[in-house]
Amino acid sequence: MSSQHVQLLLKLGQSTQVDADGSLWLEGDEPRSLYVLLWGEVEVFANGEQVDHIKPTQTLGEVALLSGQRHYDEAICATQCILLEISSLVFAQVLQRNSEICQRICRNAVGVLSLRLQKANDEVGALGESCRELEEEIKEVKHHAND
């Protein structure tokens, strides 16, 4: 983003400090804000498994805000963090009024979603291979049982 757009977001957001082990959201929470991590590290978990590690200047929460759906994951501060928090109402107004910021945030969201989709595809492929191996083992056991 241009420095002008960063300055705009800094004016519209508020600085938030969260202690280590504090949560930005939990699974099932309504999306409340877009966060820009300014200092610290945040880990994102889905189904108890770490799926992302966020470092400074990365954004969090845009996918849930854009989709309007509850968080399916949880974001936990791995260290003490300082974040720029932009409320969902302000976020919606910024997207409507500034196409460059909207495009940048949407590109980020598409990138996040494409990584999630690739991971899901990899997992489905691995499950398919496991199923194929189990079917082969079952055939072999049946063959030996019939002998």
mmCIF file of C-alpha atoms in Angstrom:
data_model
loop_
_atom_site.group_PDB
_atom_site.id
_atom_site.type_symbol
_atom_site.label_atom_id
_atom_site.label_comp_id
_atom_site.label_asym_id
_atom_site.label_seq_id
_atom_site.Cartn_x
_atom_site.Cartn_y
_atom_site.Cartn_z
ATOM 1 C CA MET A 1 0.000 0.000 0.000
ATOM 2 C CA SER A 2 1.075 3.535 -0.558
ATOM 3 C CA SER A 3 2.231 5.523 2.461
ATOM 4 C CA GLN A 4 -0.880 7.693 2.025
ATOM 5 C CA HIS A 5 -3.132 4.648 2.446
ATOM 6 C CA VAL A 6 -1.139 3.369 5.389
ATOM 7 C CA GLN A 7 -1.503 6.790 7.045
ATOM 8 C CA LEU A 8 -5.262 6.667 6.424
ATOM 9 C CA LEU A 9 -5.534 3.244 8.058
ATOM 10 C CA LEU A 10 -3.435 4.434 11.005
ATOM 11 C CA LYS A 11 -5.847 7.334 11.519
ATOM 12 C CA LEU A 12 -8.932 5.119 11.251
ATOM 13 C CA GLY A 13 -7.684 2.301 13.450
ATOM 14 C CA GLN A 14 -6.735 2.099 17.061
ATOM 15 C CA SER A 15 -3.634 0.629 18.608
ATOM 16 C CA THR A 16 -4.329 -2.500 20.634
ATOM 17 C CA GLN A 17 -1.929 -4.381 22.886
ATOM 18 C CA VAL A 18 -2.550 -8.076 23.592
ATOM 19 C CA ASP A 19 -0.539 -10.180 26.027
ATOM 20 C CA ALA A 20 1.086 -13.463 25.061
ATOM 21 C CA ASP A 21 -1.515 -16.255 24.976
ATOM 22 C CA GLY A 22 -4.280 -13.673 24.504
ATOM 23 C CA SER A 23 -6.753 -14.317 21.705
ATOM 24 C CA LEU A 24 -7.839 -12.016 18.918
ATOM 25 C CA TRP A 25 -10.756 -14.345 18.194
ATOM 26 C CA LEU A 26 -11.853 -17.898 18.886
ATOM 27 C CA GLU A 27 -13.552 -20.405 16.618
ATOM 28 C CA GLY A 28 -17.179 -19.409 16.122
ATOM 29 C CA ASP A 29 -16.676 -15.725 16.979
ATOM 30 C CA GLU A 30 -18.312 -13.126 14.762
ATOM 31 C CA PRO A 31 -15.753 -11.108 12.782
ATOM 32 C CA ARG A 32 -15.249 -7.782 14.582
ATOM 33 C CA SER A 33 -12.111 -6.241 13.154
ATOM 34 C CA LEU A 34 -9.295 -6.281 10.668
ATOM 35 C CA TYR A 35 -5.928 -6.406 12.408
ATOM 36 C CA VAL A 36 -2.516 -5.321 11.197
ATOM 37 C CA LEU A 37 0.205 -6.859 13.324
ATOM 38 C CA LEU A 38 2.697 -4.122 14.160
ATOM 39 C CA TRP A 39 4.853 -5.961 16.709
ATOM 40 C CA GLY A 40 4.980 -9.534 17.975
ATOM 41 C CA GLU A 41 3.814 -12.842 16.535
ATOM 42 C CA VAL A 42 0.381 -14.440 16.206
ATOM 43 C CA GLU A 43 -0.353 -18.106 15.597
ATOM 44 C CA VAL A 44 -3.535 -19.241 13.882
ATOM 45 C CA PHE A 45 -5.040 -22.631 14.774
ATOM 46 C CA ALA A 46 -7.775 -24.664 13.098
ATOM 47 C CA ASN A 47 -8.995 -27.904 14.674
ATOM 48 C CA GLY A 48 -6.186 -27.651 17.219
ATOM 49 C CA GLU A 49 -3.487 -27.562 14.533
ATOM 50 C CA GLN A 50 -1.330 -24.521 13.781
ATOM 51 C CA VAL A 51 -2.138 -23.378 10.240
ATOM 52 C CA ASP A 52 -0.391 -20.021 10.080
ATOM 53 C CA HIS A 53 2.247 -17.918 11.803
ATOM 54 C CA ILE A 54 1.719 -14.169 11.410
ATOM 55 C CA LYS A 55 4.614 -11.722 11.589
ATOM 56 C CA PRO A 56 4.652 -7.907 11.682
ATOM 57 C CA THR A 57 2.918 -5.960 8.923
ATOM 58 C CA GLN A 58 0.723 -8.919 7.989
ATOM 59 C CA THR A 59 -3.046 -8.602 8.265
ATOM 60 C CA LEU A 60 -5.498 -10.878 10.063
ATOM 61 C CA GLY A 61 -9.256 -11.210 9.985
ATOM 62 C CA GLU A 62 -9.964 -9.905 6.490
ATOM 63 C CA VAL A 63 -11.315 -13.207 5.157
ATOM 64 C CA ALA A 64 -14.013 -13.463 7.824
ATOM 65 C CA LEU A 65 -14.900 -9.785 7.420
ATOM 66 C CA LEU A 66 -15.186 -10.080 3.646
ATOM 67 C CA SER A 67 -17.227 -13.292 3.806
ATOM 68 C CA GLY A 68 -19.378 -12.182 6.739
ATOM 69 C CA GLN A 69 -19.018 -15.638 8.271
ATOM 70 C CA ARG A 70 -17.907 -16.595 11.742
ATOM 71 C CA HIS A 71 -14.262 -17.471 12.304
ATOM 72 C CA TYR A 72 -13.549 -21.151 11.710
ATOM 73 C CA ASP A 73 -10.144 -20.802 13.384
ATOM 74 C CA GLU A 74 -8.608 -19.010 16.329
ATOM 75 C CA ALA A 75 -5.850 -16.409 16.479
ATOM 76 C CA ILE A 76 -3.635 -16.521 19.571
ATOM 77 C CA CYS A 77 -0.767 -14.157 20.330
ATOM 78 C CA ALA A 78 2.446 -16.184 20.612
ATOM 79 C CA THR A 79 4.172 -13.151 22.150
ATOM 80 C CA GLN A 80 3.010 -9.832 23.477
ATOM 81 C CA CYS A 81 1.585 -8.051 20.419
ATOM 82 C CA ILE A 82 0.780 -4.558 19.288
ATOM 83 C CA LEU A 83 -1.828 -4.398 16.556
ATOM 84 C CA LEU A 84 -3.682 -1.806 14.573
ATOM 85 C CA GLU A 85 -7.352 -2.708 14.938
ATOM 86 C CA ILE A 86 -9.846 -1.470 12.374
ATOM 87 C CA SER A 87 -13.464 -2.161 13.321
ATOM 88 C CA SER A 88 -15.752 -3.976 10.888
ATOM 89 C CA LEU A 89 -17.826 -0.815 10.356
ATOM 90 C CA VAL A 90 -14.783 1.316 9.508
ATOM 91 C CA PHE A 91 -13.411 -1.547 7.378
ATOM 92 C CA ALA A 92 -16.614 -1.660 5.309
ATOM 93 C CA GLN A 93 -16.551 2.109 4.786
ATOM 94 C CA VAL A 94 -12.888 2.073 3.718
ATOM 95 C CA LEU A 95 -13.596 -0.678 1.179
ATOM 96 C CA GLN A 96 -16.489 1.306 -0.288
ATOM 97 C CA ARG A 97 -14.590 4.579 -0.507
ATOM 98 C CA ASN A 98 -11.099 3.519 -1.532
ATOM 99 C CA SER A 99 -10.724 1.074 -4.407
ATOM 100 C CA GLU A 100 -6.920 0.795 -4.062
ATOM 101 C CA ILE A 101 -7.141 -0.299 -0.428
ATOM 102 C CA CYS A 102 -10.046 -2.580 -1.327
ATOM 103 C CA GLN A 103 -8.012 -4.240 -4.087
ATOM 104 C CA ARG A 104 -5.007 -4.752 -1.832
ATOM 105 C CA ILE A 105 -7.039 -6.272 0.987
ATOM 106 C CA CYS A 106 -8.982 -8.480 -1.438
ATOM 107 C CA ARG A 107 -5.721 -9.693 -3.011
ATOM 108 C CA ASN A 108 -4.462 -10.585 0.467
ATOM 109 C CA ALA A 109 -7.682 -12.480 1.184
ATOM 110 C CA VAL A 110 -7.479 -14.354 -2.123
ATOM 111 C CA GLY A 111 -3.877 -15.291 -1.307
ATOM 112 C CA VAL A 112 -4.890 -16.623 2.113
ATOM 113 C CA LEU A 113 -7.798 -18.573 0.627
ATOM 114 C CA SER A 114 -5.672 -20.041 -2.168
ATOM 115 C CA LEU A 115 -3.125 -21.306 0.371
ATOM 116 C CA ARG A 116 -5.927 -22.869 2.418
ATOM 117 C CA LEU A 117 -7.370 -24.481 -0.703
ATOM 118 C CA GLN A 118 -3.992 -25.897 -1.720
ATOM 119 C CA LYS A 119 -3.495 -27.337 1.764
ATOM 120 C CA ALA A 120 -6.971 -28.872 1.699
ATOM 121 C CA ASN A 121 -6.298 -30.367 -1.750
ATOM 122 C CA ASP A 122 -3.030 -31.852 -0.490
ATOM 123 C CA GLU A 123 -4.841 -33.360 2.497
ATOM 124 C CA VAL A 124 -7.571 -34.829 0.271
ATOM 125 C CA GLY A 125 -4.889 -36.330 -1.980
ATOM 126 C CA ALA A 126 -3.134 -37.882 1.018
ATOM 127 C CA LEU A 127 -6.444 -39.278 2.310
ATOM 128 C CA GLY A 128 -7.175 -40.754 -1.111
ATOM 129 C CA GLU A 129 -3.798 -42.463 -1.131
ATOM 130 C CA SER A 130 -4.408 -43.814 2.397
ATOM 131 C CA CYS A 131 -7.801 -45.152 1.330
ATOM 132 C CA ARG A 132 -6.269 -46.856 -1.709
ATOM 133 C CA GLU A 133 -3.619 -48.491 0.505
ATOM 134 C CA LEU A 134 -6.277 -49.689 2.981
ATOM 135 C CA GLU A 135 -8.382 -51.132 0.172
ATOM 136 C CA GLU A 136 -5.350 -53.058 -1.081
ATOM 137 C CA GLU A 137 -4.687 -54.389 2.416
ATOM 138 C CA ILE A 138 -8.339 -55.431 2.788
ATOM 139 C CA LYS A 139 -8.199 -57.276 -0.550
ATOM 140 C CA GLU A 140 -5.032 -59.036 0.548
ATOM 141 C CA VAL A 141 -6.532 -60.046 3.908
ATOM 142 C CA LYS A 142 -9.701 -61.308 2.184
ATOM 143 C CA HIS A 143 -7.593 -63.271 -0.284
ATOM 144 C CA HIS A 144 -5.621 -64.914 2.535
ATOM 145 C CA ALA A 145 -8.808 -65.561 4.529
ATOM 146 C CA ASN A 146 -10.418 -67.331 1.560
ATOM 147 C CA ASP A 147 -7.383 -69.584 1.039
#
